[in-house]
Coordinates of C-alpha atoms in Angstrom, one line a residue:
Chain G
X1103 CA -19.4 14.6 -18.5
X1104 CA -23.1 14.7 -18.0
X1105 CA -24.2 18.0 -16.4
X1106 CA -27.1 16.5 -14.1
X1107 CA -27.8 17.2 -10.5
X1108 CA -28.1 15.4 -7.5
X1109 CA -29.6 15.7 -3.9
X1110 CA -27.3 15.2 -1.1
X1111 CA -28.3 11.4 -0.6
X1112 CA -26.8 10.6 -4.0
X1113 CA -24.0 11.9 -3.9
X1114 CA -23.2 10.4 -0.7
X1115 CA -24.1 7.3 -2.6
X1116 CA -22.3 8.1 -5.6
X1117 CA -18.9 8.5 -3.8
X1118 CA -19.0 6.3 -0.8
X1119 CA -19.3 8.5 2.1
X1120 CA -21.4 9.3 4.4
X1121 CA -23.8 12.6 4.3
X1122 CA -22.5 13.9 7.9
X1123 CA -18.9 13.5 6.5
X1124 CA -20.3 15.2 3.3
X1125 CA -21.5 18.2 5.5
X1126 CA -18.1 18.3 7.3
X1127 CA -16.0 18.8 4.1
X1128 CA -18.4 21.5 2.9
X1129 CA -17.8 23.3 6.6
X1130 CA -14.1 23.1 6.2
X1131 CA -14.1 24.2 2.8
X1132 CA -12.9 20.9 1.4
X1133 CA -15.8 21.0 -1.4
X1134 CA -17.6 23.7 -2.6
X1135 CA -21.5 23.8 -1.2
X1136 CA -23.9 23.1 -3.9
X1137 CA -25.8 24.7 -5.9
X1138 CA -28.9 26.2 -4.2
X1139 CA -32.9 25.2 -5.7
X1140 CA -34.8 25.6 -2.7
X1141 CA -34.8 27.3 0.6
X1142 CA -33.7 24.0 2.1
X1143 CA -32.2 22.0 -0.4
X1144 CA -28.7 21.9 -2.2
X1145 CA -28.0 20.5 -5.5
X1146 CA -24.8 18.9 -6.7
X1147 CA -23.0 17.8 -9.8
X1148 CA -20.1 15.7 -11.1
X1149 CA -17.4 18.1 -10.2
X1150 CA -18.7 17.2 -6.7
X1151 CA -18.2 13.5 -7.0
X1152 CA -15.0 13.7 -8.2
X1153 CA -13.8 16.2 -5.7
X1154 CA -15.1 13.5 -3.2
X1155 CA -13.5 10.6 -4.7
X1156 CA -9.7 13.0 -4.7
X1157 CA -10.4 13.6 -1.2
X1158 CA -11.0 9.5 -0.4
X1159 CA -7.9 8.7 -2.2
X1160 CA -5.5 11.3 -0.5
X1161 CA -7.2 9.8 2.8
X1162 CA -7.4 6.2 2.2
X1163 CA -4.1 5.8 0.2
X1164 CA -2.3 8.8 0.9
X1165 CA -2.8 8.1 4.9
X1166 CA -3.2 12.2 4.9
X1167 CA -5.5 13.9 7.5
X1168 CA -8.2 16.9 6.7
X1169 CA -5.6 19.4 7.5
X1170 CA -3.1 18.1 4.8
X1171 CA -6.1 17.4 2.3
X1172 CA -7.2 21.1 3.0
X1173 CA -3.8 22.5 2.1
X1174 CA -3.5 20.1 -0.8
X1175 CA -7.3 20.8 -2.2
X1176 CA -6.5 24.9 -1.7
X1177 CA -3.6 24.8 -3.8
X1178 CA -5.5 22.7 -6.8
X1179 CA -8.1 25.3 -6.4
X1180 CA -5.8 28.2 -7.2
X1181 CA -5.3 28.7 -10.9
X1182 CA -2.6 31.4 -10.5
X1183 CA -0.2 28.2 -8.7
X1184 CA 2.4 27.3 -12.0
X1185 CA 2.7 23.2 -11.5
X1186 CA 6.2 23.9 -9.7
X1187 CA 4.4 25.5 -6.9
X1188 CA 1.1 23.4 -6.4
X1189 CA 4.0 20.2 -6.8
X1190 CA 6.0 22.5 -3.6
X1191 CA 2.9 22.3 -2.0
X1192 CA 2.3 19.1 -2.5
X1193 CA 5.5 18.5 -1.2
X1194 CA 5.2 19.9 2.3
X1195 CA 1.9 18.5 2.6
X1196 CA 3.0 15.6 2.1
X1197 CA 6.1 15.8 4.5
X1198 CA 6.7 13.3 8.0
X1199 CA 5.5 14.7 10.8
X1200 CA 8.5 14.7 12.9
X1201 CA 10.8 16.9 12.8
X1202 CA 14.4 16.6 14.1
X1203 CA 15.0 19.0 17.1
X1204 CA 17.7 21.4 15.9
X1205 CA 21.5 20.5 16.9
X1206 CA 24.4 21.0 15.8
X1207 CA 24.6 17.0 14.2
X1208 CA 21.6 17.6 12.4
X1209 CA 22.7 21.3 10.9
X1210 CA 25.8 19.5 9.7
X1211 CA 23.9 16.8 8.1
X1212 CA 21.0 19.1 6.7
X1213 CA 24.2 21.1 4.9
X1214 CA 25.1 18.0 3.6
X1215 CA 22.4 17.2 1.9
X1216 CA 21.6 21.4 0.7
X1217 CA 25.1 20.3 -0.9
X1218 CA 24.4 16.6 -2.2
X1219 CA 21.1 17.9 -3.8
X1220 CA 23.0 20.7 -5.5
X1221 CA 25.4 18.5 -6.8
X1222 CA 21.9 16.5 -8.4
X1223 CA 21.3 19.7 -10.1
X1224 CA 17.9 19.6 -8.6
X1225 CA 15.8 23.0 -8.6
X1226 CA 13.7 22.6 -5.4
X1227 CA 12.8 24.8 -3.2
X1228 CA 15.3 25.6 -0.1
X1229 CA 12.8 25.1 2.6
X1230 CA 11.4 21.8 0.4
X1231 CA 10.2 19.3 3.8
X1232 CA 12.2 16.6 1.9
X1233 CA 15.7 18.3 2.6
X1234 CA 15.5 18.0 6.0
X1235 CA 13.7 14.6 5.9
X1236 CA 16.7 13.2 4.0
X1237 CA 19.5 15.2 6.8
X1238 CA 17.0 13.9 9.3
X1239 CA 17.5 10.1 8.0
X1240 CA 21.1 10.4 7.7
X1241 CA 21.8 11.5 11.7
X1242 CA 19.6 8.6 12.5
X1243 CA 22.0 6.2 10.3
X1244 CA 25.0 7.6 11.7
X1245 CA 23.3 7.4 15.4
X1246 CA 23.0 3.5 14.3
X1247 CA 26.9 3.3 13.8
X1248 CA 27.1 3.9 10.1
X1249 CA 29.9 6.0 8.8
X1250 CA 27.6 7.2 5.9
X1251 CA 27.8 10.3 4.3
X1252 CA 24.8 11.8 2.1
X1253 CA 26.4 9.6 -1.5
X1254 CA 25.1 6.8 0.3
X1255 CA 21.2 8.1 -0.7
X1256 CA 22.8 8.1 -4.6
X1257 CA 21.2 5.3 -6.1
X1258 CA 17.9 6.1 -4.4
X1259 CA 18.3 10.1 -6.0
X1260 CA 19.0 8.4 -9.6
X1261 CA 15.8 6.4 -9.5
X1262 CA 13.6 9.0 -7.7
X1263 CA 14.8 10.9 -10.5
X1264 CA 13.8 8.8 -13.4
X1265 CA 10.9 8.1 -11.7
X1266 CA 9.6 11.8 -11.6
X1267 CA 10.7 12.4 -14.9
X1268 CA 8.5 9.9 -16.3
X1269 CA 5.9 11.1 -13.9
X1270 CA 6.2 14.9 -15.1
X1271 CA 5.9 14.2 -18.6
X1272 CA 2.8 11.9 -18.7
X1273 CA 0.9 15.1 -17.5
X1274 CA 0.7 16.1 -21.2
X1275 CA 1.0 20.2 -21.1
X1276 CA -2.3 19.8 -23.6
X1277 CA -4.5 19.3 -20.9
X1278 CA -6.2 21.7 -19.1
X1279 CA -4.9 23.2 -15.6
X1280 CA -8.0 21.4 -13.6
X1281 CA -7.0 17.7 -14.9
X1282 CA -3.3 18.4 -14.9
X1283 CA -3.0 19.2 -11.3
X1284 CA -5.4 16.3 -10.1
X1285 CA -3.0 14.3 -11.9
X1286 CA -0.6 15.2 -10.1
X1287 CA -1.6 14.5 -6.7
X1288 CA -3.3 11.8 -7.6
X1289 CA 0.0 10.7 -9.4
X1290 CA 2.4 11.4 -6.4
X1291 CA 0.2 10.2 -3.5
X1292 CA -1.3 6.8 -5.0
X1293 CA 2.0 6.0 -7.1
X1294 CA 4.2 6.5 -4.0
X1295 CA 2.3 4.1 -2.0
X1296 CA 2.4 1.2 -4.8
X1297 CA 6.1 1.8 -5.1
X1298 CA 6.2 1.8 -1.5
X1299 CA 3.9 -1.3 -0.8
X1300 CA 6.0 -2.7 -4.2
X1301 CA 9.2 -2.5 -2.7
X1302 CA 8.1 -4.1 0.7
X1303 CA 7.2 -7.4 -1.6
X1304 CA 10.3 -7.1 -3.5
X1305 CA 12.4 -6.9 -0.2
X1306 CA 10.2 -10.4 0.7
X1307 CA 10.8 -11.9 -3.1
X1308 CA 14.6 -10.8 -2.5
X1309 CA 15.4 -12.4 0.7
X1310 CA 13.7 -15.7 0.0
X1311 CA 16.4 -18.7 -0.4
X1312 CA 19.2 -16.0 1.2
X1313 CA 19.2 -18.6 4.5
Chain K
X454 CA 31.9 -2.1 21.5
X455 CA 32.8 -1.6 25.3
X456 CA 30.5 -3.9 28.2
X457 CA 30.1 -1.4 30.4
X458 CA 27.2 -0.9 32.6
X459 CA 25.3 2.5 32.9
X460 CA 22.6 3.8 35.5
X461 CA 18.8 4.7 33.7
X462 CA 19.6 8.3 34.0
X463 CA 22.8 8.2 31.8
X464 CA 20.9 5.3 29.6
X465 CA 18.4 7.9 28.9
X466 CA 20.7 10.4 28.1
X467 CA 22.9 8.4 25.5
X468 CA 19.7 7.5 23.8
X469 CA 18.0 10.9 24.2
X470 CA 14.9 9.9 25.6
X471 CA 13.5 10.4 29.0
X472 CA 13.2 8.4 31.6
X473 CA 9.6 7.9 32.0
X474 CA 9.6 6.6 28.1
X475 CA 12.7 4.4 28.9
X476 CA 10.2 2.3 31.5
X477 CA 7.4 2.4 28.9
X478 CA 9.4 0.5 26.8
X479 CA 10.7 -1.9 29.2
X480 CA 7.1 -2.6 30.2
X481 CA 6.0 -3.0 26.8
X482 CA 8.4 -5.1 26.3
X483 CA 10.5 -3.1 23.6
X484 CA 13.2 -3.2 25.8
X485 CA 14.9 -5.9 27.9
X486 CA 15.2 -5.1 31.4
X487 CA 18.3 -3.7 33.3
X488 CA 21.0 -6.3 35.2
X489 CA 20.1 -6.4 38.5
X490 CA 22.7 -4.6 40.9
X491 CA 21.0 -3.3 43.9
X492 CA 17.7 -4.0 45.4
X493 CA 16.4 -0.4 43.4
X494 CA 18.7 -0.6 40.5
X495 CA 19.4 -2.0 37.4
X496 CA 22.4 -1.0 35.1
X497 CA 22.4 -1.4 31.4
X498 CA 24.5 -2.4 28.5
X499 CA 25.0 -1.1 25.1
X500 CA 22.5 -3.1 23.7
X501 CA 19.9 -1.2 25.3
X502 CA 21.6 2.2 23.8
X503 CA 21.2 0.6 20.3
X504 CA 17.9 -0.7 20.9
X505 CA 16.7 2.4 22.0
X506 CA 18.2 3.9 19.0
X507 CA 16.7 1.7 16.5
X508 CA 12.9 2.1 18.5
X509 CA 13.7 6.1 18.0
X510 CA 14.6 5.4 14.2
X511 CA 11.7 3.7 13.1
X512 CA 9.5 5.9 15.3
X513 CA 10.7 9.5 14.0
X514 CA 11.9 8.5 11.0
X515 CA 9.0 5.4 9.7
X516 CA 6.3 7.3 12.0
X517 CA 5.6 3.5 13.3
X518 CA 3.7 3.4 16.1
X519 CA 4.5 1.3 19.5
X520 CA 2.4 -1.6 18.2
X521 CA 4.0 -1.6 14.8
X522 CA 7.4 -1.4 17.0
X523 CA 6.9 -4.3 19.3
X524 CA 6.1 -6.7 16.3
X525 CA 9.4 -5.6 14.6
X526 CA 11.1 -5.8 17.9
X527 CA 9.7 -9.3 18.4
X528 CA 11.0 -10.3 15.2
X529 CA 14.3 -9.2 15.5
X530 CA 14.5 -11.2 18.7
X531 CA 13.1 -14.3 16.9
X532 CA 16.6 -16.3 16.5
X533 CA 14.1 -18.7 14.8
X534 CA 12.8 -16.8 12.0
X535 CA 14.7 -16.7 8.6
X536 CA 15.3 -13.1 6.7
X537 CA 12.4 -14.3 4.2
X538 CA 10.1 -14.6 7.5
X539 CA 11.6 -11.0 8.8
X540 CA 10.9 -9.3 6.1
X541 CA 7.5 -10.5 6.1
X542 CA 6.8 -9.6 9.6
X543 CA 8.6 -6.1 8.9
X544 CA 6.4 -5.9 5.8
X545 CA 3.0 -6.4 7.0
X546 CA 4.2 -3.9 10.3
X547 CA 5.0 -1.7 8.1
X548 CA 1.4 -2.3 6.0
X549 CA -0.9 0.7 5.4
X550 CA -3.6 1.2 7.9
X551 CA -6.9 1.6 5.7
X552 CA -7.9 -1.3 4.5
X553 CA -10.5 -1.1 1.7
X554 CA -13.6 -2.9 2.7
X555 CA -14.2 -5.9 0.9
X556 CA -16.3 -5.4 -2.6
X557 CA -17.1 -7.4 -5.8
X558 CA -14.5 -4.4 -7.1
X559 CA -11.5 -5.1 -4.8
X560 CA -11.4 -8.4 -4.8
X561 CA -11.4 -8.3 -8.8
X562 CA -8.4 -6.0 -8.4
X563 CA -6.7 -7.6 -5.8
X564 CA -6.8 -11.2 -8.3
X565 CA -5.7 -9.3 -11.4
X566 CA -2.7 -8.0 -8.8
X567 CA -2.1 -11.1 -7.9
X568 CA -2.0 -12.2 -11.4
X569 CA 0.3 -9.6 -11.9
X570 CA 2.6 -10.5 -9.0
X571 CA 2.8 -14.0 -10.1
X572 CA 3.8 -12.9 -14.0
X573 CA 6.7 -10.6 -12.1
X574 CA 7.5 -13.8 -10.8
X575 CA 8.0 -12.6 -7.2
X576 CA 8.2 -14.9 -3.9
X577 CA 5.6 -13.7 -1.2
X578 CA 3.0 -14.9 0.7
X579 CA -0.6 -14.6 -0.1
X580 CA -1.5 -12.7 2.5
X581 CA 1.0 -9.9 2.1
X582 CA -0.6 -6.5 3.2
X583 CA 1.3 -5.3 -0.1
X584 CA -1.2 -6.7 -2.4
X585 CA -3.9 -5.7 -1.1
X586 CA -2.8 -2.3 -1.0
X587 CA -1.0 -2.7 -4.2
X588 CA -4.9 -3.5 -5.4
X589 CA -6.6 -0.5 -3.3
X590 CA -4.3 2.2 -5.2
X591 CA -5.6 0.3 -8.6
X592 CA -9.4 0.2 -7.4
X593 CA -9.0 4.0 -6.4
X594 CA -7.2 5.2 -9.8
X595 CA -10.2 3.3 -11.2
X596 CA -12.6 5.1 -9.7
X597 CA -11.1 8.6 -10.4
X598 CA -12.0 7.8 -14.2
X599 CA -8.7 6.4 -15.0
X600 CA -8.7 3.3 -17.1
X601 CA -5.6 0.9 -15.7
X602 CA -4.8 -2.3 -15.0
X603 CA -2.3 -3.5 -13.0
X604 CA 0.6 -3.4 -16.1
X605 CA 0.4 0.3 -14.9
X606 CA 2.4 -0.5 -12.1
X607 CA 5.2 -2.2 -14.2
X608 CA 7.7 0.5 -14.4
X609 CA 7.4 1.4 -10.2
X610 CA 7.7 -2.9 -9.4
X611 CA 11.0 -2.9 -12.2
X612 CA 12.5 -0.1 -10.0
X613 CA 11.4 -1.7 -6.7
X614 CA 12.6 -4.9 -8.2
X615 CA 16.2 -3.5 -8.2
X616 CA 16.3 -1.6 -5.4
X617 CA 15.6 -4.3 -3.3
X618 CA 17.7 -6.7 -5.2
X619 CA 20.6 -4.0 -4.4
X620 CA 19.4 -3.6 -0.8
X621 CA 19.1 -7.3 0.0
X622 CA 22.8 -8.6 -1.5
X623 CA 24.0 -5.5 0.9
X624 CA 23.5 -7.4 3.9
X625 CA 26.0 -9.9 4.3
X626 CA 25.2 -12.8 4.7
X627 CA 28.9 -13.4 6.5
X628 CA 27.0 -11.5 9.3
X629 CA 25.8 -11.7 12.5
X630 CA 22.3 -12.8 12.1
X631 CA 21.5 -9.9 14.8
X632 CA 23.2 -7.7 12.8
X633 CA 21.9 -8.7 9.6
X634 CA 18.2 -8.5 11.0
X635 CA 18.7 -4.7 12.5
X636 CA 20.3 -3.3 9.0
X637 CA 17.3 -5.0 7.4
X638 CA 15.0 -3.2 9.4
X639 CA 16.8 -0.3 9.3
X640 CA 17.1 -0.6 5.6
X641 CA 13.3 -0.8 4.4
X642 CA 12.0 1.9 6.9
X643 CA 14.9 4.8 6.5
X644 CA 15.7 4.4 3.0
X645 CA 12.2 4.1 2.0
X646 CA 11.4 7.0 3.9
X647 CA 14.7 8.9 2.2
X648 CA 13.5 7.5 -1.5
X649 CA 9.7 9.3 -1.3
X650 CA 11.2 12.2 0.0
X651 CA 13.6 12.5 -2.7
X652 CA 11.0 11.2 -5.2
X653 CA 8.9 14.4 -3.6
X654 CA 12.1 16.7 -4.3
X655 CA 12.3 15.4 -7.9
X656 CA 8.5 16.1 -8.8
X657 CA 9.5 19.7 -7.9
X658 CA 12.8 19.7 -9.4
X659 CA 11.3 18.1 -13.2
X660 CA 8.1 20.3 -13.0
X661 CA 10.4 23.4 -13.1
X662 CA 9.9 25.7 -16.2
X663 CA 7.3 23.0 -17.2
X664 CA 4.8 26.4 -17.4

């Protein structure tokens, strides 16, 4: 990695944004300011760049806004985070928006799922966004008229989990903390949406010839 | 499923939505309008409860928008349109909202994903919204200094390949076609939904003691 520095104009260039959305990262403390040679003038080097091209990819692919992208840069930026807690913080970052209004139906199903996910043997947090995402998906199936209970997720826990196991190991422990954890959320938001978009074509491939 | 006919007031309370949203729907067309039973009132059936439930699923629980919505809801109305034509319309409504402008470097990406589609030996149109984000995530895991091509994806379109597979012999064809058409709407948005939040769960769960 070369050590050079550029003015502001290039790395706009370089990363494919524009230098008033430059300026607005640096004000919300997105990416670090550069490094100062003149009264008036800023320099910047290839930690910038890629910093930049993380932030475009949690936007553009990811679909997350500033204030997720903040929480998610903050957390890569702190070294004393094990990978547990920056991948809990990923987690909730990552979380839907909505949130089920507390009732009695949804307590029920969110218990169900505490359970189900105990049964996995999964170590996750208890205030993990994705437990109540689940409980929440399961009042809206029973609202629909299914008699589900939370086995019905099953299959979908099995391959999650063979998914992220794969996904956890390919960050060799070798590395250093810096590449690891871009890796990471680099790993979790872009690979989710390919599975994602994946699964949408499969659905398509699927269901042609079924009538 | 009983026929009876409720005012708006206990329609919105069966659904739990209010009554102002209730006539947004019907005039965006989400909804079918109330029978006619009084100069100043309309009743309505159970098919406007479900309706309303499946507009609240894939709103809260897909975080579709109205737009999104109303082309699903057209669709599912479409008596006309084979599950192989759903799922497409479901698929590009369900379709990512950044598109990545059009460069020598996408479109290179978005033929070898093409390729890569074709080798998988999948059945979709050209112009699924999948590949091209499919071929975004590729471009932008390119530019983070990652050297992949699209055999990267292999293991995540193998999984998709049987979830789907699983997910599409699940509806019946001894069906309804209505009914068939709402659990495959139902399907793809709350199940993928319940699947990245699991897959979130399981990064936290695997990364555990990994330092």
């Amino acid at each position: 990695m070369t050590r050079s520095l550029v003015r502001i104009s290039e790395l706009a260039h370089q990363a494919g944004v524009s230098i008033p959305t430059l300026k607005y990262y640096i004000r919300e403390g997105l990416l670090p300011a550069g490094t100062a040679v003149a009264p008036n003038r800023a320099d910047y080097g290839d930690d910038h760049v890629n910093r930049l091209r993380l932030i475009r990819t949690l936007r553009e692919i990811g679909g997350l806004d500033i204030g997720r992208i903040k929480r998610i840069v903050s957390a890569i930026e702190d070294d004393s985070l094990s990978r547990h807690e920056l991948f809990g913080v990923v987690e909730r970052a990552r979380a839907a928006d909505v949130a089920e209004p507390a009732s009695s139906e949804t307590a029920a199903s969110r218990r169900e799922v505490d359970r189900f996910i105990e049964e996995l043997g999964w170590h996750v947090r208890p205030d993990a966004a994705g437990r109540q995402e689940v409980a929440n998906a399961l009042v809206a199936l029973r609202r629909l008229g299914r008699d589900y209970d939370a086995d019905i997720f099953r299959p979908y826990a099995e391959a999650a989990d063979r998914m992220a196991a794969r996904e956890v190991r390919s960050i060799a422990t070798a590395e250093p903390h810096s590449v690891a954890v871009e890796r990471m959320v680099v790993g979790t938001v872009v690979f989710g949406a390919v599975f994602d978009a994946l699964r949408r074509l499969a659905h398509e491939h699927h269901s042609s010839g079924s009538d």
